[in-house]
PDB file of C-alpha atoms in Angstrom:
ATOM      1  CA  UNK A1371       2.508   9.966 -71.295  1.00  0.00           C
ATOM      2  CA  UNK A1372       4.822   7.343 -71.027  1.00  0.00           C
ATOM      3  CA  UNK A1373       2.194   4.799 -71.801  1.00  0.00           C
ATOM      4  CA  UNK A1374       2.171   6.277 -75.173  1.00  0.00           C
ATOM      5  CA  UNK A1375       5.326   6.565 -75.531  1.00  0.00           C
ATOM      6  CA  UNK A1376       6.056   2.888 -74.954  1.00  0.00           C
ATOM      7  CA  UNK A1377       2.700   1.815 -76.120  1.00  0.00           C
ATOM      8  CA  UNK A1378       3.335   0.723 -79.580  1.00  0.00           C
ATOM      9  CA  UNK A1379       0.163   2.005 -81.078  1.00  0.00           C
ATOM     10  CA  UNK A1380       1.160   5.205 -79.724  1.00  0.00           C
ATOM     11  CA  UNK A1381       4.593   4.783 -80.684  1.00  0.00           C
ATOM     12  CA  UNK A1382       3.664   3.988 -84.332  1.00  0.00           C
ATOM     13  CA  UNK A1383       1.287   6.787 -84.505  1.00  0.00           C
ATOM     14  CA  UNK A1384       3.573   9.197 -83.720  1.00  0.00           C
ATOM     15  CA  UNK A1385       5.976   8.319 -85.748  1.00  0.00           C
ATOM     16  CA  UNK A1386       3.851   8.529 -88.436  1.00  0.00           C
ATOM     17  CA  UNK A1387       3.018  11.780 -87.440  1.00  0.00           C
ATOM     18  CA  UNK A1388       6.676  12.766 -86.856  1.00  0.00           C
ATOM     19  CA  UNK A1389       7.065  11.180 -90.812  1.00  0.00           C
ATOM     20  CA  UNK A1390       4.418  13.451 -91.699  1.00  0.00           C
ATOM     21  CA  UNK A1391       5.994  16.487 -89.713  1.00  0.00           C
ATOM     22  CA  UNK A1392       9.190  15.997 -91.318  1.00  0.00           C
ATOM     23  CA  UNK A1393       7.771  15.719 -94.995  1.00  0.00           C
ATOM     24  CA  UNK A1394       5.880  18.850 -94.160  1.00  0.00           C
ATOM     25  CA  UNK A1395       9.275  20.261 -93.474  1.00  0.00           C
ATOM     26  CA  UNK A1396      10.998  18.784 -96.313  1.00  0.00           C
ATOM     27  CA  UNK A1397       8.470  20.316 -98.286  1.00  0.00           C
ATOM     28  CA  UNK A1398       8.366  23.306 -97.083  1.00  0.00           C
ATOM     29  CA  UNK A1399      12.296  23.671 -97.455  1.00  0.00           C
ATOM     30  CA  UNK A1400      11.704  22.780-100.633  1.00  0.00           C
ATOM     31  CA  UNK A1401       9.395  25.483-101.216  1.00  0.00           C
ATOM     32  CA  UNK A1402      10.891  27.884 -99.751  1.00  0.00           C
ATOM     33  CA  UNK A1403      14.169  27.123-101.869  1.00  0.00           C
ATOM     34  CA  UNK A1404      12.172  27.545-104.554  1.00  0.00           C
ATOM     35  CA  UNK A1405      10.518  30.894-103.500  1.00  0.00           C
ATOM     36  CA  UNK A1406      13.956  32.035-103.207  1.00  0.00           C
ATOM     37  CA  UNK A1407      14.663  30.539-106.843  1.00  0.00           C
ATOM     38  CA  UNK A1408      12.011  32.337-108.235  1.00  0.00           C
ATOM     39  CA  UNK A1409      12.336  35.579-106.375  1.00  0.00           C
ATOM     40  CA  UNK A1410      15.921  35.699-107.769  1.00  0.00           C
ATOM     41  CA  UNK A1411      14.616  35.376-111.097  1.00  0.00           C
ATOM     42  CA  UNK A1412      12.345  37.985-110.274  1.00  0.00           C
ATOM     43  CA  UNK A1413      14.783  40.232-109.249  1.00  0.00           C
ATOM     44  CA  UNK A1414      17.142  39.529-112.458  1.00  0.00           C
ATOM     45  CA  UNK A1415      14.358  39.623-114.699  1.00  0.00           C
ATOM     46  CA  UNK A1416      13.254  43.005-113.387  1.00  0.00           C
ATOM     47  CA  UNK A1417      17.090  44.666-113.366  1.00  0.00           C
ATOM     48  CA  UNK A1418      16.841  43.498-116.842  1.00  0.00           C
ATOM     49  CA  UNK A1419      13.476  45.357-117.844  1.00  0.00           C
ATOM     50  CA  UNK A1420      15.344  48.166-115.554  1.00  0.00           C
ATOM     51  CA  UNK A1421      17.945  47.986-117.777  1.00  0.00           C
ATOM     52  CA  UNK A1422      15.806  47.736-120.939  1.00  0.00           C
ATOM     53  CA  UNK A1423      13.713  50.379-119.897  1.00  0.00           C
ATOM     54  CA  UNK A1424      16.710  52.535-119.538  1.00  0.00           C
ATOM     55  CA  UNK A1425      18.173  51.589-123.020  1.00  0.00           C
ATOM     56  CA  UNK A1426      14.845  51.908-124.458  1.00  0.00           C
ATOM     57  CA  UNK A1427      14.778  55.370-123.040  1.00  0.00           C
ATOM     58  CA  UNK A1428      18.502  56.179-124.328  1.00  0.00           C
ATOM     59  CA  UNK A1429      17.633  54.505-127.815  1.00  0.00           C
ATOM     60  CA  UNK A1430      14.730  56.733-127.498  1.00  0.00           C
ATOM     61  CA  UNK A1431      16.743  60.065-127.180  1.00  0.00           C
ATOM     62  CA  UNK A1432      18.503  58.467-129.920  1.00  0.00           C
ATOM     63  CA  UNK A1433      15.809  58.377-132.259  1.00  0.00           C
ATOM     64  CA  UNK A1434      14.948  61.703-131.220  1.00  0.00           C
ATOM     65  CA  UNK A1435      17.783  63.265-131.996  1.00  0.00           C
ATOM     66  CA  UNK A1436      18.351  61.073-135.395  1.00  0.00           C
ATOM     67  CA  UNK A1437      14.500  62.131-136.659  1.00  0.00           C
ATOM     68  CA  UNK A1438      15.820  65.973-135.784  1.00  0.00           C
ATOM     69  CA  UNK A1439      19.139  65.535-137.662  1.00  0.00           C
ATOM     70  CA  UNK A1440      17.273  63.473-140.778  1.00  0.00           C
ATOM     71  CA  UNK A1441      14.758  66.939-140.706  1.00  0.00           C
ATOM     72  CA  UNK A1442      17.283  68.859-140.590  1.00  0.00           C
ATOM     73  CA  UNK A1443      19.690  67.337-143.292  1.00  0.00           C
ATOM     74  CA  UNK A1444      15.653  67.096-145.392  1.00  0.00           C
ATOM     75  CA  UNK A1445      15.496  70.630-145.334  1.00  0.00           C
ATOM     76  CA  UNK A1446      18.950  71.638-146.220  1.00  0.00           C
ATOM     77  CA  UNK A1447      18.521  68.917-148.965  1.00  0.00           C
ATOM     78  CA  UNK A1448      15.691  70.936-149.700  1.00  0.00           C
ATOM     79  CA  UNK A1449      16.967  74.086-149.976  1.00  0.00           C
ATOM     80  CA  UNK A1450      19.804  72.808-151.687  1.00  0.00           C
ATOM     81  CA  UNK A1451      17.831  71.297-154.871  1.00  0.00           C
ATOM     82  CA  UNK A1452      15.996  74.894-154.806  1.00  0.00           C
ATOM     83  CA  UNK A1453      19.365  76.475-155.291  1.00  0.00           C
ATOM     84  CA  UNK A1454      20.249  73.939-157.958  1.00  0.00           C
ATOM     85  CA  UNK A1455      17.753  74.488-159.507  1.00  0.00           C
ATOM     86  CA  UNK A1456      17.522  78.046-159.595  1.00  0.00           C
ATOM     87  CA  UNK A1457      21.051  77.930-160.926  1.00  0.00           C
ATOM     88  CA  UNK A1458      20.037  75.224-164.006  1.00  0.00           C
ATOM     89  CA  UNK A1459      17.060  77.455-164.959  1.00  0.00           C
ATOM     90  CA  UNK A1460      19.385  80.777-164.905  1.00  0.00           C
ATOM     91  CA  UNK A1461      22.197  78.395-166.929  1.00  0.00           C
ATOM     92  CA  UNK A1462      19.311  77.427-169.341  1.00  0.00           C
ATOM     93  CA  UNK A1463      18.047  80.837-169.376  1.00  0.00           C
ATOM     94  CA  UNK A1464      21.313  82.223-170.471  1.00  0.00           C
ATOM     95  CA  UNK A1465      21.779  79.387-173.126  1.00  0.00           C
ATOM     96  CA  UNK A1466      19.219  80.345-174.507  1.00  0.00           C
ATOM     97  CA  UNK A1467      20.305  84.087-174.677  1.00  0.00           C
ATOM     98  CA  UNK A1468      23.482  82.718-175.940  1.00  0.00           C
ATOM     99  CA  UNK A1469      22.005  80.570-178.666  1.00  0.00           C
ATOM    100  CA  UNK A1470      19.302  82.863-179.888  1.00  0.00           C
ATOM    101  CA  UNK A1471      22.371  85.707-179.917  1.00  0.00           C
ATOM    102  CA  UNK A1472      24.297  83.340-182.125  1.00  0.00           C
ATOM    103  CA  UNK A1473      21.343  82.251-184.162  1.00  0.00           C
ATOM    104  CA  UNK A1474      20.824  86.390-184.826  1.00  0.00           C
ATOM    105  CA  UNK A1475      24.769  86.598-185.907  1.00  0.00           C
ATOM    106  CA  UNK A1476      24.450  83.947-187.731  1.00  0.00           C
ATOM    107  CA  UNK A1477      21.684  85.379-189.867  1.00  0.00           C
ATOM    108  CA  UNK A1478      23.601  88.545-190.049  1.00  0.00           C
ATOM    109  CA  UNK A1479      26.582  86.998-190.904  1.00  0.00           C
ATOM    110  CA  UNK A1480      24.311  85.092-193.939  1.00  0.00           C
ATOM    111  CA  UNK A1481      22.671  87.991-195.078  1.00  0.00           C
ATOM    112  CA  UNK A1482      25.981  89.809-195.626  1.00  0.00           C
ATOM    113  CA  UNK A1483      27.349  86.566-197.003  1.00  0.00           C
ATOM    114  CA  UNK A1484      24.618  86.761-199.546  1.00  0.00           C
ATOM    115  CA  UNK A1485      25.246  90.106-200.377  1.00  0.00           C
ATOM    116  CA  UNK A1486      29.174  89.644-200.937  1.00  0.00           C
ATOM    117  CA  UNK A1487      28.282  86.653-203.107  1.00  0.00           C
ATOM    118  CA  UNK A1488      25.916  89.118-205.187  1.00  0.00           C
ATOM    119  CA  UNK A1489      28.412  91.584-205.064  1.00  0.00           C
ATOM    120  CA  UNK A1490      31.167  88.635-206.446  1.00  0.00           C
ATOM    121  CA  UNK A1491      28.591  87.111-208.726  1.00  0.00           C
ATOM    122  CA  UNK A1492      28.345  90.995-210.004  1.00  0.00           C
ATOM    123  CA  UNK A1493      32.015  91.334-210.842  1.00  0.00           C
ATOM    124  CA  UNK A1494      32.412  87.545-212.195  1.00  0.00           C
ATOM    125  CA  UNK A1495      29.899  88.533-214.532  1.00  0.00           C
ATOM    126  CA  UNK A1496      31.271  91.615-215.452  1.00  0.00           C
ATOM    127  CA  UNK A1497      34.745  90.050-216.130  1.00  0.00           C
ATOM    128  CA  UNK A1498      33.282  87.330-218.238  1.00  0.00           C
ATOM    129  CA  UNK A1499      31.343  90.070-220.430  1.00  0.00           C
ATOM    130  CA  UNK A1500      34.426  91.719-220.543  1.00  0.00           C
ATOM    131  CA  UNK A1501      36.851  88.935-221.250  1.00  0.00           C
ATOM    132  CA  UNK A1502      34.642  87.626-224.186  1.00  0.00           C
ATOM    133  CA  UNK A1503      34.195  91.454-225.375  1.00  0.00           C
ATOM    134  CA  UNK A1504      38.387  91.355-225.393  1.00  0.00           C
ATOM    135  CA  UNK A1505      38.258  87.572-226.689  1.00  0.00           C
ATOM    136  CA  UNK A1506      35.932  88.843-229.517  1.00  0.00           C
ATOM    137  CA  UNK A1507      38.203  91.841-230.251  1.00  0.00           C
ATOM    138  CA  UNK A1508      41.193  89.494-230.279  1.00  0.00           C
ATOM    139  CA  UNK A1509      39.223  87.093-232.495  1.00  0.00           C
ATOM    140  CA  UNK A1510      38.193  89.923-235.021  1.00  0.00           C
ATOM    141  CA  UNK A1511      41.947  91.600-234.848  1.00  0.00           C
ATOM    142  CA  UNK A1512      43.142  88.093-235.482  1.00  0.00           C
ATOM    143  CA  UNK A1513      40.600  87.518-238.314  1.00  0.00           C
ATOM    144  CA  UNK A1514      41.558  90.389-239.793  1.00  0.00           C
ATOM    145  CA  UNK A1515      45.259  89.820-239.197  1.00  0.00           C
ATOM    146  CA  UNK A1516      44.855  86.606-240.917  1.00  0.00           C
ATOM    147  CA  UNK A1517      42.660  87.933-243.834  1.00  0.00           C
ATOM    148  CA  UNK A1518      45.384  90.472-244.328  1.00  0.00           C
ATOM    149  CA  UNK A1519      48.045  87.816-244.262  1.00  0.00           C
ATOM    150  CA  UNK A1520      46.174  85.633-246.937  1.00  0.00           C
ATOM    151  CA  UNK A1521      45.949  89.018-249.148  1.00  0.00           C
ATOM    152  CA  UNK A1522      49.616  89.446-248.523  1.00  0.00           C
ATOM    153  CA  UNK A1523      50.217  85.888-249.746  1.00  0.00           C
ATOM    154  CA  UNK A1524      47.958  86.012-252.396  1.00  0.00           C
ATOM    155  CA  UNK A1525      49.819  88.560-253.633  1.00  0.00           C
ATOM    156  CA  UNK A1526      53.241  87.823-252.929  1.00  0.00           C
ATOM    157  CA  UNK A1527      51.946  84.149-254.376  1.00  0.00           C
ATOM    158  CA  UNK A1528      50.427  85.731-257.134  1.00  0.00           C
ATOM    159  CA  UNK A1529      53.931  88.514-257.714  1.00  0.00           C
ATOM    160  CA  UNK A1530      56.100  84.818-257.424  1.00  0.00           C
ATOM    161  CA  UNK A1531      54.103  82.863-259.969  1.00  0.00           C
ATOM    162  CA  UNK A1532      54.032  86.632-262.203  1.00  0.00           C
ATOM    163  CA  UNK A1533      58.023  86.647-261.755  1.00  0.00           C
ATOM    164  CA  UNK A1534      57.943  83.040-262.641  1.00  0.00           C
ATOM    165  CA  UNK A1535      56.014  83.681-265.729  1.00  0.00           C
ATOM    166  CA  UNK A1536      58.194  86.258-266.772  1.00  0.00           C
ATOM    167  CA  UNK A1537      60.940  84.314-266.418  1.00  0.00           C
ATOM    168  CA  UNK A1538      59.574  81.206-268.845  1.00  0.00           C
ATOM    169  CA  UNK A1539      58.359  83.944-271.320  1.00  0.00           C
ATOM    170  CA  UNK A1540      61.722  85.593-271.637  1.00  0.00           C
ATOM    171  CA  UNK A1541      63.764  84.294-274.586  1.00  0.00           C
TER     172      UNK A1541
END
């Protein structure tokens, strides 16, 4: 063995070998440090998908509980708009009662509206007959009056001018 070991063939052969050995090792340092690398990664990677999975699952109940909340505010939405409108349709319903009790009053109120004006019409018409009934009385009376007047002048005219007469013709 020492032959080899002081042989330089020998000597040159194995430390090529021994090169070879310790690139061997270098290499598999290097792969194991990068075994490790990757099996931290690993790890990380798969807390984090641990960790998503366990958000996912709380966003989940999240959801969950939103979807029962947005059903639940739905229906009372629901039932809400029924209410509303039940209460337009009775508002509109009594509206209409309303309106159609007014329209009736009104055409009660007309009618008896019409009938006062007849009933005014009526007496207008009566006091005009008799005003010009009184108007023609007052006319005649003052006719006559006036007729009676122009006698009474005539003949006070016609006494004057006689008294007048008298007078010239008396010596």
């Amino acid at each position: 063995s020492l032959d080899r070991e002081t042989d330089p063939e020998c000597s040159g052969e194995l430390a090529e070998r021994m090169e070879i050995v310790a690139s061997q090792t270098r290499e598999i340092n290097r792969l194991t440090a990068e075994a490790r690398l990757l099996r931290s990664t690993v790890e990380r990677q798969a807390a984090a998908i641990g960790q998503k999975d366990s958000l996912a699952a709380h966003l989940g109940e999240q959801l969950g509980e939103l979807r029962a909340e947005l059903r639940e505010r739905r229906l009372e939405a629901g039932q809400l708009q029924l209410q509303y409108q039940a209460e337009a349709e009775e508002a509109q319903s009594q509206h209409r009662a309303e309106s159609q009790r007014l329209k009736s009053q009104l055409a009660l109120e007309r009618a008896r509206w019409g009938e006062e004006a007849e009933l005014l019409r009526s007496e207008v018409e009566e006091m005009r007959e008799c005003h010009r009934r009184e108007l023609a009385a007052l006319q005649e009376e003052l006719a006559q009056q006036a007729e009676a007047k122009s006698k009474d002048d005539r003949l006070q005219i016609a006494r004057l001018q006689e008294a007048q007469y008298l007078r010239t013709a008396e010596p």
